[in-house]
mmCIF file of C-alpha atoms and ligand atoms in Angstrom:
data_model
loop_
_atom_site.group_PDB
_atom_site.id
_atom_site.type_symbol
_atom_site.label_atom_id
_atom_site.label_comp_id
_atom_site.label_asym_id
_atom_site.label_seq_id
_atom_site.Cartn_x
_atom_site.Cartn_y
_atom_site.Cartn_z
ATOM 1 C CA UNK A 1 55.599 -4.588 32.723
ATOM 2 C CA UNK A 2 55.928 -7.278 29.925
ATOM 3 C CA UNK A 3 52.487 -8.973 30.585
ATOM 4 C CA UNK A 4 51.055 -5.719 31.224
ATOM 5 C CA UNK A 5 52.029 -4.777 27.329
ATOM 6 C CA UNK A 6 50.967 -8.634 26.357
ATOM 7 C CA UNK A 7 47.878 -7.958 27.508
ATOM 8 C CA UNK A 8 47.266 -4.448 25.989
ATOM 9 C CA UNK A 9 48.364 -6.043 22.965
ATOM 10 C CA UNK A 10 45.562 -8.931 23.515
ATOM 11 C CA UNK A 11 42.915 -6.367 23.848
ATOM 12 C CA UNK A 12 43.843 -4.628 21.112
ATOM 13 C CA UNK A 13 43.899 -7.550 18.651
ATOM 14 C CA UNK A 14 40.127 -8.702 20.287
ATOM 15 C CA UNK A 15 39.080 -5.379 19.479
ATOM 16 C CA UNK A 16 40.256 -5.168 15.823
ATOM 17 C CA UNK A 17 38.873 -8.864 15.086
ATOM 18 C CA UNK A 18 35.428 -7.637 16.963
ATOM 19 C CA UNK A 19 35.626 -4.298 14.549
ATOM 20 C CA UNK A 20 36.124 -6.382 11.578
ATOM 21 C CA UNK A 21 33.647 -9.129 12.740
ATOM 22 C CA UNK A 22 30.937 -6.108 12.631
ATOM 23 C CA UNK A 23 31.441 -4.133 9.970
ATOM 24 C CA UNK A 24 31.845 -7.296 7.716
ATOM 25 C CA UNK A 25 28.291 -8.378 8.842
ATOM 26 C CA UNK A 26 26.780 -5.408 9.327
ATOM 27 C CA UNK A 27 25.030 -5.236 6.195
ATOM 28 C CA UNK A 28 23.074 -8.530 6.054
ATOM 29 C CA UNK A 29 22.181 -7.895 9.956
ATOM 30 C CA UNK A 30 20.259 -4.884 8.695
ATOM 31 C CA UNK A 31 19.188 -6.549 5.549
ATOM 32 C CA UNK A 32 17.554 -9.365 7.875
ATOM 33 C CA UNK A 33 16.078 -7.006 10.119
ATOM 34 C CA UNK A 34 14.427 -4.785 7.863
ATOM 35 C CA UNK A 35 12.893 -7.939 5.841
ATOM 36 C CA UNK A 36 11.642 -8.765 9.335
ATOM 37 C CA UNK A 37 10.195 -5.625 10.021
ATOM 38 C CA UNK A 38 8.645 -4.679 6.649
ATOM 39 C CA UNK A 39 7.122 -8.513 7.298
ATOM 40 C CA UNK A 40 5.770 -7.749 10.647
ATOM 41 C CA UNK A 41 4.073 -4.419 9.394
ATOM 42 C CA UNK A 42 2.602 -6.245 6.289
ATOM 43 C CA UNK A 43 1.423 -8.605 8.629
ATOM 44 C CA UNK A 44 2.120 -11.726 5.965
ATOM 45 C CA UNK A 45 3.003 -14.126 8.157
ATOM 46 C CA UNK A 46 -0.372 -15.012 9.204
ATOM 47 C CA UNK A 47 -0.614 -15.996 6.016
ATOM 48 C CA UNK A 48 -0.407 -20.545 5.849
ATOM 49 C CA UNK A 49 -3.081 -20.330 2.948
ATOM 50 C CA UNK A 50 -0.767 -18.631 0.674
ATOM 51 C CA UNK A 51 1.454 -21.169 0.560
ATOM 52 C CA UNK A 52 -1.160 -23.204 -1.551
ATOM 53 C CA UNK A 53 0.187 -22.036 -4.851
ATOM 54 C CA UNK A 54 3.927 -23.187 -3.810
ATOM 55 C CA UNK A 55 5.063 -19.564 -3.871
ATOM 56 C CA UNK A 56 6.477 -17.458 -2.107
ATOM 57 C CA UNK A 57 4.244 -14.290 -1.295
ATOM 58 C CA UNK A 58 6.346 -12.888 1.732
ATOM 59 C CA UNK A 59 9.159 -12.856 -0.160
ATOM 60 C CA UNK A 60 7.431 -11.404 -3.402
ATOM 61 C CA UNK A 61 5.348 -8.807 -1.220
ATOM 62 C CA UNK A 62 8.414 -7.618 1.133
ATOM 63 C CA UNK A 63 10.765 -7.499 -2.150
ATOM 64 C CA UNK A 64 8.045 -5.141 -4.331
ATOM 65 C CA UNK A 65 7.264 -2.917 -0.936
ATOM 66 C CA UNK A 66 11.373 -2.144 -0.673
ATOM 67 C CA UNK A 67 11.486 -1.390 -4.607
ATOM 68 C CA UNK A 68 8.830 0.655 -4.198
ATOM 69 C CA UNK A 69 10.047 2.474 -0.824
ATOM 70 C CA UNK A 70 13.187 2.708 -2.353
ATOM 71 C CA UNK A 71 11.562 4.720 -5.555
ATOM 72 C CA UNK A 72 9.609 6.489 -3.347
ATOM 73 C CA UNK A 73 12.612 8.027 -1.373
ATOM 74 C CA UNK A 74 14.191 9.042 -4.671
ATOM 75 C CA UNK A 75 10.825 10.839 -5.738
ATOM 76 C CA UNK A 76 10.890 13.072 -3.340
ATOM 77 C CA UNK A 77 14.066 13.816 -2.421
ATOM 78 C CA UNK A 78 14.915 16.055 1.035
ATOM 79 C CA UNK A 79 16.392 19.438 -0.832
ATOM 80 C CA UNK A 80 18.637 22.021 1.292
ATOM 81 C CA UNK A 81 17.084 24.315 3.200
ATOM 82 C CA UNK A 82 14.824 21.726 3.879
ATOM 83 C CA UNK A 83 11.218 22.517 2.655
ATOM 84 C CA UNK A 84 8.328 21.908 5.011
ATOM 85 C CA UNK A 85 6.444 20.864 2.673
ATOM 86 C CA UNK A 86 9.035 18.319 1.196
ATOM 87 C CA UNK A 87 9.097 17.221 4.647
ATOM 88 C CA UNK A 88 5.886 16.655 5.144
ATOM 89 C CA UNK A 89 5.498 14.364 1.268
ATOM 90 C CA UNK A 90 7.561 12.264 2.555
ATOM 91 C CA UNK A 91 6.192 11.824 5.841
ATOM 92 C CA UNK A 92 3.140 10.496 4.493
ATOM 93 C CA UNK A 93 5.088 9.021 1.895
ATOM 94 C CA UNK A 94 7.445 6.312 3.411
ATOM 95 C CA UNK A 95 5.628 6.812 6.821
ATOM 96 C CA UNK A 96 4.752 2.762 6.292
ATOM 97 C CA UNK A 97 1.778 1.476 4.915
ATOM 98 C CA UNK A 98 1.073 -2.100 2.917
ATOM 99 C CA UNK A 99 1.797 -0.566 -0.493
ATOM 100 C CA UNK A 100 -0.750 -2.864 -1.919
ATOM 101 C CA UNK A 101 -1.941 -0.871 -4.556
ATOM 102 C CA UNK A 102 1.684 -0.378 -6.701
ATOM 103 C CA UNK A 103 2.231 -4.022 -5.580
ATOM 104 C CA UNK A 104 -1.014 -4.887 -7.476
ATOM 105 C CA UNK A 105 0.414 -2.502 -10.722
ATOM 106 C CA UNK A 106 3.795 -4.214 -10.876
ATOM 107 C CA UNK A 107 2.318 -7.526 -10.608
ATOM 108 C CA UNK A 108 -0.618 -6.568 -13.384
ATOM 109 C CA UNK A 109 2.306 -5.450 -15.668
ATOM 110 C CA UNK A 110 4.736 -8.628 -14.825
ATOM 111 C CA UNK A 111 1.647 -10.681 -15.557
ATOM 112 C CA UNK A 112 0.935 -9.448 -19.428
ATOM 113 C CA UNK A 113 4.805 -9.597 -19.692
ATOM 114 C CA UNK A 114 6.314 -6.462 -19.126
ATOM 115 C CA UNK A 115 8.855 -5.408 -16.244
ATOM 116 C CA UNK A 116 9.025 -3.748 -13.149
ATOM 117 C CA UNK A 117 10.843 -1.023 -14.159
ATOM 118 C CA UNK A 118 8.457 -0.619 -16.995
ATOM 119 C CA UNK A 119 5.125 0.465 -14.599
ATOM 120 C CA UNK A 120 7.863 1.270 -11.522
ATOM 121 C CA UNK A 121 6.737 5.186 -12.033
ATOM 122 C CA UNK A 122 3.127 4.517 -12.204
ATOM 123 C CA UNK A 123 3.425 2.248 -9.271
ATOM 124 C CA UNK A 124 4.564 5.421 -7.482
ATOM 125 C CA UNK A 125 2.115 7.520 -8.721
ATOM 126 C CA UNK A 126 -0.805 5.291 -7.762
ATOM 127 C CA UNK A 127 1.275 5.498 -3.512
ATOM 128 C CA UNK A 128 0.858 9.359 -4.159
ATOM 129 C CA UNK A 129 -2.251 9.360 -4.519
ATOM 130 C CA UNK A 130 -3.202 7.247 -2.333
ATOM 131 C CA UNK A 131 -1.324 9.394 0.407
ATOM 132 C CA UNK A 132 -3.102 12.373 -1.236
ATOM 133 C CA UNK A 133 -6.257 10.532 -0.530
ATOM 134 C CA UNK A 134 -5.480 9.438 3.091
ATOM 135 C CA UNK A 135 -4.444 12.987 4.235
ATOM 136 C CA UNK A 136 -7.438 14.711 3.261
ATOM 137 C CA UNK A 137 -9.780 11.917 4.581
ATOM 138 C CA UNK A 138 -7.946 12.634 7.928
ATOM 139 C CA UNK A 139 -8.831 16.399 7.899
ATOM 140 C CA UNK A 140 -10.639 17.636 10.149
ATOM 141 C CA UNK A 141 -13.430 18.582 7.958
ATOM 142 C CA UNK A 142 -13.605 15.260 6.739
ATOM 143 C CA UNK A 143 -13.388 12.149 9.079
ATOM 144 C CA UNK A 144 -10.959 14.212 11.599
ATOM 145 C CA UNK A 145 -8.171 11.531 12.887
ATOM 146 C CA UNK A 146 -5.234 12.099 14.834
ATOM 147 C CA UNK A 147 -3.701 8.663 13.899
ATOM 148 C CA UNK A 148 -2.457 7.317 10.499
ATOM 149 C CA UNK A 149 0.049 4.320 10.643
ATOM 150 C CA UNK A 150 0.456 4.234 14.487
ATOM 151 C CA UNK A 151 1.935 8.140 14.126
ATOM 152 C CA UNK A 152 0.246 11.827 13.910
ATOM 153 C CA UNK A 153 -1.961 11.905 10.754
ATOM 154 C CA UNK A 154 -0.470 14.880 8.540
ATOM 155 C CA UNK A 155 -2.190 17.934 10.007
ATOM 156 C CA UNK A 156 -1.235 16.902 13.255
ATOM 157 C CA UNK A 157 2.466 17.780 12.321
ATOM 158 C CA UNK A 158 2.573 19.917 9.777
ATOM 159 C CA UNK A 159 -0.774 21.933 10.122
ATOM 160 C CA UNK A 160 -4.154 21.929 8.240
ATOM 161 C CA UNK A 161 -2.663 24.697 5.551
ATOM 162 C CA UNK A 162 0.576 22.472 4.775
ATOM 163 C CA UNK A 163 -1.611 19.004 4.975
ATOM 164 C CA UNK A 164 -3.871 20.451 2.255
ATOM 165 C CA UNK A 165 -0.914 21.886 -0.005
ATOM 166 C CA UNK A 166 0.896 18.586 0.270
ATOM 167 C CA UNK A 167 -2.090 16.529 -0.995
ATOM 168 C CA UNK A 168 -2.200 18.581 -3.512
ATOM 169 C CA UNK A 169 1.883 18.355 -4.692
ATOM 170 C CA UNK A 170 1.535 14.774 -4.579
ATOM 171 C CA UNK A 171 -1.326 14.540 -7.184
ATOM 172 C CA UNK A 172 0.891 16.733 -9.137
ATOM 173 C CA UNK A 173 4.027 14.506 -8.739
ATOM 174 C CA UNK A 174 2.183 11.804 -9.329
ATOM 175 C CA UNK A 175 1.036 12.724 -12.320
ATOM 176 C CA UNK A 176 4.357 13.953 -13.460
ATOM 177 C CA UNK A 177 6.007 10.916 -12.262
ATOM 178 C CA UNK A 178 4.179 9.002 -15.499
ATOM 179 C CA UNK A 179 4.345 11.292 -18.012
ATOM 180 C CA UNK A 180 7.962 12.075 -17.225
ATOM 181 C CA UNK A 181 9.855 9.095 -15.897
ATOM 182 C CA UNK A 182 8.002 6.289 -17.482
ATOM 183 C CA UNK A 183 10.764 4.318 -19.885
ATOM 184 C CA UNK A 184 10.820 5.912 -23.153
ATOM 185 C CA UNK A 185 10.024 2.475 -24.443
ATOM 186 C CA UNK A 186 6.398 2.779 -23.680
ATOM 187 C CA UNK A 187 4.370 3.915 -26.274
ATOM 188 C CA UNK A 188 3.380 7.367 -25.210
ATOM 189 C CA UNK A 189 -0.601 6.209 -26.244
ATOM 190 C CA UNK A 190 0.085 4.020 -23.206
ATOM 191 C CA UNK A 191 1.215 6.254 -21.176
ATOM 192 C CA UNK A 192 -1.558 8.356 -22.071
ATOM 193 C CA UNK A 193 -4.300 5.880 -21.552
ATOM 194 C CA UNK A 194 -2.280 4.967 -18.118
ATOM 195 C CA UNK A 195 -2.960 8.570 -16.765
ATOM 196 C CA UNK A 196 -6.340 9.121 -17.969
ATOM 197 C CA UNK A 197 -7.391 5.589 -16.137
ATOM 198 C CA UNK A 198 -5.524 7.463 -13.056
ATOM 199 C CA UNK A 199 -7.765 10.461 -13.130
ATOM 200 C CA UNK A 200 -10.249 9.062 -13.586
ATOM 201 C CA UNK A 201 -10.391 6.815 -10.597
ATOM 202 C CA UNK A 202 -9.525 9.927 -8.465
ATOM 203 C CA UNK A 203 -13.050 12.586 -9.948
ATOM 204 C CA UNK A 204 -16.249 12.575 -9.651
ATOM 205 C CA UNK A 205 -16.333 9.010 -11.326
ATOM 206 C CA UNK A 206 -14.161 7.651 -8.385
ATOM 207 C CA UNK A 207 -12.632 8.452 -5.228
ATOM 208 C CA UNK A 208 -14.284 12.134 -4.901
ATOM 209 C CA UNK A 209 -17.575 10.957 -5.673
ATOM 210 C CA UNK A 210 -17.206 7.772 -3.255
ATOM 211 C CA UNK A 211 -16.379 10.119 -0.073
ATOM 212 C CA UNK A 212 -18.747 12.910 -1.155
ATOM 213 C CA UNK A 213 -21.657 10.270 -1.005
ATOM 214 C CA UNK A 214 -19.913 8.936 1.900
ATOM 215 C CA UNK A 215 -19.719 12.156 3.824
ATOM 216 C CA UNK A 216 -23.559 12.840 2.850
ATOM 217 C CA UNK A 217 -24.807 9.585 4.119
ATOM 218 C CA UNK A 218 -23.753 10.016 7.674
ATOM 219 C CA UNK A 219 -26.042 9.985 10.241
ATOM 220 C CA UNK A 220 -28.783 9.192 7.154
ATOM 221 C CA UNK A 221 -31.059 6.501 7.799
ATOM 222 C CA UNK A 222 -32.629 4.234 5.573
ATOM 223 C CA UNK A 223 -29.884 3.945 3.119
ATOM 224 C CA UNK A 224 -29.705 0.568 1.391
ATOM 225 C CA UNK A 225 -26.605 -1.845 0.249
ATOM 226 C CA UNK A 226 -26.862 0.039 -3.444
ATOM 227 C CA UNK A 227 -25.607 3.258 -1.379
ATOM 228 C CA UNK A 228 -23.199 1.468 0.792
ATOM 229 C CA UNK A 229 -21.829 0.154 -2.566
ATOM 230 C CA UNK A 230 -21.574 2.850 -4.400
ATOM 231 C CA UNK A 231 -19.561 4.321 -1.720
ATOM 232 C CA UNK A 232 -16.579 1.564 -1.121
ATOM 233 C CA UNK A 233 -16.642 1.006 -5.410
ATOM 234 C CA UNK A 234 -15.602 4.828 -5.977
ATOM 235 C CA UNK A 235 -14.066 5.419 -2.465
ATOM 236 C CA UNK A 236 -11.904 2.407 -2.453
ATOM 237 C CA UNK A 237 -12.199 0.214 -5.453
ATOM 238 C CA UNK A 238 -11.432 2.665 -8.088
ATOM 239 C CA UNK A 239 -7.992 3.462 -6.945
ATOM 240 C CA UNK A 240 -7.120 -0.584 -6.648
ATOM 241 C CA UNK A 241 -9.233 -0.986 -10.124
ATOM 242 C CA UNK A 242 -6.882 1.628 -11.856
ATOM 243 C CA UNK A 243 -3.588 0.469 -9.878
ATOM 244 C CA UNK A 244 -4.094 -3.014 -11.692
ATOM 245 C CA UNK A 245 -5.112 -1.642 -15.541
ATOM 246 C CA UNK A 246 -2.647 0.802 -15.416
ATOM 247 C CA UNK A 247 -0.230 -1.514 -14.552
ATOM 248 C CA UNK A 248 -1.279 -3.627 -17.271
ATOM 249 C CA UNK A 249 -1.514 -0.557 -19.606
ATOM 250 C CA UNK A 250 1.940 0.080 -19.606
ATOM 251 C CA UNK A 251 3.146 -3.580 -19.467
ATOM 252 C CA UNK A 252 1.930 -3.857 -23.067
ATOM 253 C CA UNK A 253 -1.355 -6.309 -22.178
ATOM 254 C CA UNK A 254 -4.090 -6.464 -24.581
ATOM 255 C CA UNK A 255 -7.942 -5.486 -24.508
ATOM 256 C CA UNK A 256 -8.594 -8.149 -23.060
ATOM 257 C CA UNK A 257 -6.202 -9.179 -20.521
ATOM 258 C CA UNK A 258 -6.505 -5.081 -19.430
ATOM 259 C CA UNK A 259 -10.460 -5.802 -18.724
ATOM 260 C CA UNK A 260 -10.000 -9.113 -17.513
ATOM 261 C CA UNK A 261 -7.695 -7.759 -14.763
ATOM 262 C CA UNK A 262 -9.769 -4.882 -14.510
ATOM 263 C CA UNK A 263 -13.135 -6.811 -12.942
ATOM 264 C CA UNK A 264 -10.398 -8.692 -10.519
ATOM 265 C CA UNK A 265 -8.962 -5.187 -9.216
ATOM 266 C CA UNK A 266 -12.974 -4.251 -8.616
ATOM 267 C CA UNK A 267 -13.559 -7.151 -7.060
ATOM 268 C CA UNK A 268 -10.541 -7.042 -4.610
ATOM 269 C CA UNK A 269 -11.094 -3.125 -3.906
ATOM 270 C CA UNK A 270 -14.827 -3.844 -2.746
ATOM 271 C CA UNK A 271 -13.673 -6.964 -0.767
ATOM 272 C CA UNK A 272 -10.621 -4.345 0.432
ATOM 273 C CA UNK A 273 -12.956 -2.411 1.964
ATOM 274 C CA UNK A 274 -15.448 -5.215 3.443
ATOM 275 C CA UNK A 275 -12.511 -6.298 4.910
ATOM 276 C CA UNK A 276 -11.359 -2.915 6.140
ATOM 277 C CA UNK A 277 -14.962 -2.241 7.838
ATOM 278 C CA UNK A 278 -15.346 -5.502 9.806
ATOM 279 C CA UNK A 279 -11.623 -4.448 10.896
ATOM 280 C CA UNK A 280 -12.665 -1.353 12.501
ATOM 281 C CA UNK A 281 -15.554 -3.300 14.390
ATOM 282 C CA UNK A 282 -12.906 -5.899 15.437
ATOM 283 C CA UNK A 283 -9.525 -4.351 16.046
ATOM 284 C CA UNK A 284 -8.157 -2.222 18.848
ATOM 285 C CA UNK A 285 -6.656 1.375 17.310
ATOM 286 C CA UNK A 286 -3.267 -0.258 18.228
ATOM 287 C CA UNK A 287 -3.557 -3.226 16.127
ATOM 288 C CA UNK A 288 -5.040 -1.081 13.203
ATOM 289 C CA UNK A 289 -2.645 1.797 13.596
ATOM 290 C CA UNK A 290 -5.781 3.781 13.244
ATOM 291 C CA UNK A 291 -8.547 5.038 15.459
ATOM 292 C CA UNK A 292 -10.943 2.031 15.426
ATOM 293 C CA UNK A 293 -14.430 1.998 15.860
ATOM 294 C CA UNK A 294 -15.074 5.507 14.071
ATOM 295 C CA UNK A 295 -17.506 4.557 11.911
ATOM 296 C CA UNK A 296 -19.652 3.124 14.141
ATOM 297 C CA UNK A 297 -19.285 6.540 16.372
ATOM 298 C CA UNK A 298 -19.623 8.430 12.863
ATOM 299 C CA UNK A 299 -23.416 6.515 12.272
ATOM 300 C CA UNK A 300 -21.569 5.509 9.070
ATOM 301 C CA UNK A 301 -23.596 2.733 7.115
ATOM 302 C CA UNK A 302 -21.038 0.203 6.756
ATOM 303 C CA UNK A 303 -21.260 -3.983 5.325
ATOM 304 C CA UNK A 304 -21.004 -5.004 9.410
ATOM 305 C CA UNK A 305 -23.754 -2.529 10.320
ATOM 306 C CA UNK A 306 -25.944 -3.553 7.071
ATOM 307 C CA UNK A 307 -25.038 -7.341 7.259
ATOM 308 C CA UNK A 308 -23.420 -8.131 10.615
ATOM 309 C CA UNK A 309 -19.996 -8.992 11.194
ATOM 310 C CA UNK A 310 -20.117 -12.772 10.239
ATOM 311 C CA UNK A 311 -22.246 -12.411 6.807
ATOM 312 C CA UNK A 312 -19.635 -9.302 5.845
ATOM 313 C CA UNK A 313 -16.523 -11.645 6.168
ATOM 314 C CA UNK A 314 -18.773 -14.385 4.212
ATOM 315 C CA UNK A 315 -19.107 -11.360 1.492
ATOM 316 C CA UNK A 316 -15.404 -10.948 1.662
ATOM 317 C CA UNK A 317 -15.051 -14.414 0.689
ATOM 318 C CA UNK A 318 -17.583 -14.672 -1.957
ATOM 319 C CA UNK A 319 -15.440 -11.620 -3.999
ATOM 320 C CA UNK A 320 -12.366 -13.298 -3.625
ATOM 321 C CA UNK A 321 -13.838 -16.129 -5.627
ATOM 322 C CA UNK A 322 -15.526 -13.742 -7.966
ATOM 323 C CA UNK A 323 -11.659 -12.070 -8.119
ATOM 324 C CA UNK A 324 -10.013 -15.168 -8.796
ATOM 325 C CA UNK A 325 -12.445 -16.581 -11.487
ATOM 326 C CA UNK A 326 -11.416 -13.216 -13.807
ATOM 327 C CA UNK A 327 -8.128 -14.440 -13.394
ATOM 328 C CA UNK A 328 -8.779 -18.044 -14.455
ATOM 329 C CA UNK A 329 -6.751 -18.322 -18.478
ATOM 330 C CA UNK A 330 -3.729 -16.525 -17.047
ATOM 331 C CA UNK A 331 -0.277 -18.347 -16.936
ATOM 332 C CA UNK A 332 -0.447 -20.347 -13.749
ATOM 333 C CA UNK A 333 2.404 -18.973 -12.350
ATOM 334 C CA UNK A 334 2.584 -15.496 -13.445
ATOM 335 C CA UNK A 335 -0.834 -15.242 -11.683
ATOM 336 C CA UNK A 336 0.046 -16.607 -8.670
ATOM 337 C CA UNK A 337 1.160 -13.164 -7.278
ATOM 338 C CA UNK A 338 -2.303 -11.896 -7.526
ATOM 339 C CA UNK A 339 -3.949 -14.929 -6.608
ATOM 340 C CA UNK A 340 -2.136 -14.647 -2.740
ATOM 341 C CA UNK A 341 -2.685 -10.770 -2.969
ATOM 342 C CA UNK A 342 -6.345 -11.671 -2.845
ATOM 343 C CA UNK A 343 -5.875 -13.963 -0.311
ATOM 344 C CA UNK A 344 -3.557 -11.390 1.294
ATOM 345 C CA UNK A 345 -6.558 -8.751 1.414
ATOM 346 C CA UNK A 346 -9.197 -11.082 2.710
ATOM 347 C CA UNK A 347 -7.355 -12.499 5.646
ATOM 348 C CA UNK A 348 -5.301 -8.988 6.359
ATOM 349 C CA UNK A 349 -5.165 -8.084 10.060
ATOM 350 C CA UNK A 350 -3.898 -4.103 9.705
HETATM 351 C C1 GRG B 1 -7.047 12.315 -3.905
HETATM 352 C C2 GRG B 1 -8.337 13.687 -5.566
HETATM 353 C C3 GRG B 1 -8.301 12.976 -4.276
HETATM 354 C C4 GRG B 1 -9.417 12.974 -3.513
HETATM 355 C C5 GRG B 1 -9.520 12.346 -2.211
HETATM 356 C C6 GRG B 1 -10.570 12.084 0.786
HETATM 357 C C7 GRG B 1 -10.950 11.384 -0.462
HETATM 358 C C8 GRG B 1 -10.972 12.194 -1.733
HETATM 359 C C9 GRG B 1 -11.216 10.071 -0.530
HETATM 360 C C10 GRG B 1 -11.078 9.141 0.608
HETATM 361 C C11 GRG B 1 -10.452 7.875 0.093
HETATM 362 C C12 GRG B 1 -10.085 6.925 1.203
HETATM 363 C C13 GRG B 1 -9.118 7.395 2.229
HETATM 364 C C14 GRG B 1 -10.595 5.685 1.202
HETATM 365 C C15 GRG B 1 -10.272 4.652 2.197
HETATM 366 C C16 GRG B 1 -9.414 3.635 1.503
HETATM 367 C C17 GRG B 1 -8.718 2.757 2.482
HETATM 368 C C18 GRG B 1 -9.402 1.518 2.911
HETATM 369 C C19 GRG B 1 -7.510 3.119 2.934
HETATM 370 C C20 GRG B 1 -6.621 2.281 3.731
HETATM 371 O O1 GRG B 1 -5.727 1.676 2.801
HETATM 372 P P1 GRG B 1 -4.568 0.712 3.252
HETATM 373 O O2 GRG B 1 -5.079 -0.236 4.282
HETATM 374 O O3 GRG B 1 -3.576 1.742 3.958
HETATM 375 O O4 GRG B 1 -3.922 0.136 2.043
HETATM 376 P P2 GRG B 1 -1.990 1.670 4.121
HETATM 377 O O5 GRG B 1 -1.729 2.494 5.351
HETATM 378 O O6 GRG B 1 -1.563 0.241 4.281
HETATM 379 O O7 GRG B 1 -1.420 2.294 2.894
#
């Protein structure tokens, strides 16, 4: 009866130290693994070349995307009853995704000297949008996909009527998100200027005009590389282009450190989306989290259909020069962020 209590007792005291054992390391477990998933998704560690500037860009890129995540989740927070169309923000929302673009605004900002916080709201904004963007390219009277991020584009799970209501809330929030929440420390011009370069990247002098022309040019034939560019600079480039100078904008940077950072952010959103169309030539939909090989179904003119596959990724590397050479004059290691985010884009896998 005695050893049968001694042993109880054993037990007992094995299970308490286990208890403790977890709960006390709980917290960095997770902390590890979602570093290491967040690094997996961004795909970073295929990376050696970025090394070359003796920082750290996984560590930099996986810190900004859980600031930003983190922000995001705050933005839109779940209200009781729960909203569909809450529910479906912030499925698009923190549904993944690289978060390059408010990476490349908090590291324009932290580069002319200001502070995370300081362009944290327009960082947001720029996600919105971009999410805005992606679910109404995925509609079904646009380029029709089922898959988004390895999961159910928007209309899949919510329906077409919700999909196109919640694009529209988040251009809304986003643009609410700078005029509102941006540190009353910023010069309201700035935050004006910060919203109109916004707007204007999303209109008929960017992202609306880019898939308008892109949309018209299916199927066309005889379309040249001025068409093909026009596309990818308003469809693509003008989101990244405004991401960066808005960034810098609010950060305080002058005239010329704004356009200096501006002609990077073009170059990098063109070379963005060279890179993105050799991808879909390349990649299996698994690997992309996308359906691959659409354009080339869709008769879209795109750089490995105009150029071939080779001569695009030569392109690719031709504007990351070009990118880098705006940034040449910069503090060597402020600009070391963006220097690896261009090297980030050009060698990207996802
Ligand atoms: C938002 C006003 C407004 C209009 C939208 C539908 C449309 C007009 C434009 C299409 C823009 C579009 C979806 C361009 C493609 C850009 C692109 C390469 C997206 C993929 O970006 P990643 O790889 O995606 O950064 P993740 O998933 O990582 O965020």
């Amino acid at each position: 009866m005695e050893n049968r209590e001694t042993l109880v007792y054993i037990l007992i005291c094995i299970f308490l130290s286990l208890h403790f054992l977890f709960w006390r390391f709980r917290p960095r477990y997770t902390e590890v693994t979602s570093v290491f998933r967040l690094t997996n998704h961004l795909n970073i560690r295929s990376l050696a070349s970025v090394t070359s500037y003796n920082f750290d860009f996984m560590l930099y890129m996986v810190n900004k995307a859980k600031s930003v995540n983190k922000a995001l989740d705050k933005a839109v927070p779940l209200c009781k009853p729960a909203l569909k169309i809450r529910e479906s923000m912030r499925y698009t929302l923190l549904s993944g995704g690289k978060r390059v673009r408010p990476m490349l605004c908090l590291a324009a900002c932290e580069l002319v000297g200001g502070q995370e916080s300081t362009a944290m709201p327009t960082a947001c904004a720029v996600e919105m949008l971009h999410a805005s963007s992606l679910i109404q390219d995925d509609l079904p009277c646009m380029d029709d996909d089922n898959l988004r991020r390895g999961k159910p584009t928007n209309h899949k799970v919510y329906g077409e009527d919700i999909s196109v209501l919640t694009a529209d809330a988040l251009i809304a929030l986003a643009v609410k998100k700078m005029a509102a929440s941006t540190s009353l420390g910023v010069p309201p011009e700035r935050v004006l200027r910060a919203i109109l370069e916004m707007t204007k990247a999303l209109g008929t002098e960017g992202l609306v005009a880019g898939q308008a022309a892109d949309l018209a040019g299916e199927g066309m034939s005889g379309l040249g590389l001025e068409y093909l560019e026009f596309i990818h600079i308003h469809k693509t480039a003008a989101l990244l282009e405004a991401s960066a100078v808005a960034g810098a904008i609010v950060g305080g940077g002058s005239d010329e450190e704004i356009e200096r950072l501006r002609m990077y952010a073009r170059c990098i959103g063109l070379m963005f989306q060279v890179v993105d169309d050799v991808l879909d030539v390349t990649k299996s939909s698994e690997e992309l989290g996308k359906t691959a090989g659409k354009d080339l179904v869709a008769g879209k003119l795109t750089y490995p259909r105009f150029m071939g596959v080779e001569k695009s990724k030569e392109y690719a590397e031709k504007l990351n020069v070009e990118a880098r050479e705006h940034l040449q004059g910069f503090d060597s290691q402020k600009v070391a962020p963006l220097l690896s985010l261009a090297d980030y884009i050009v060698n990207r896998q996802n």
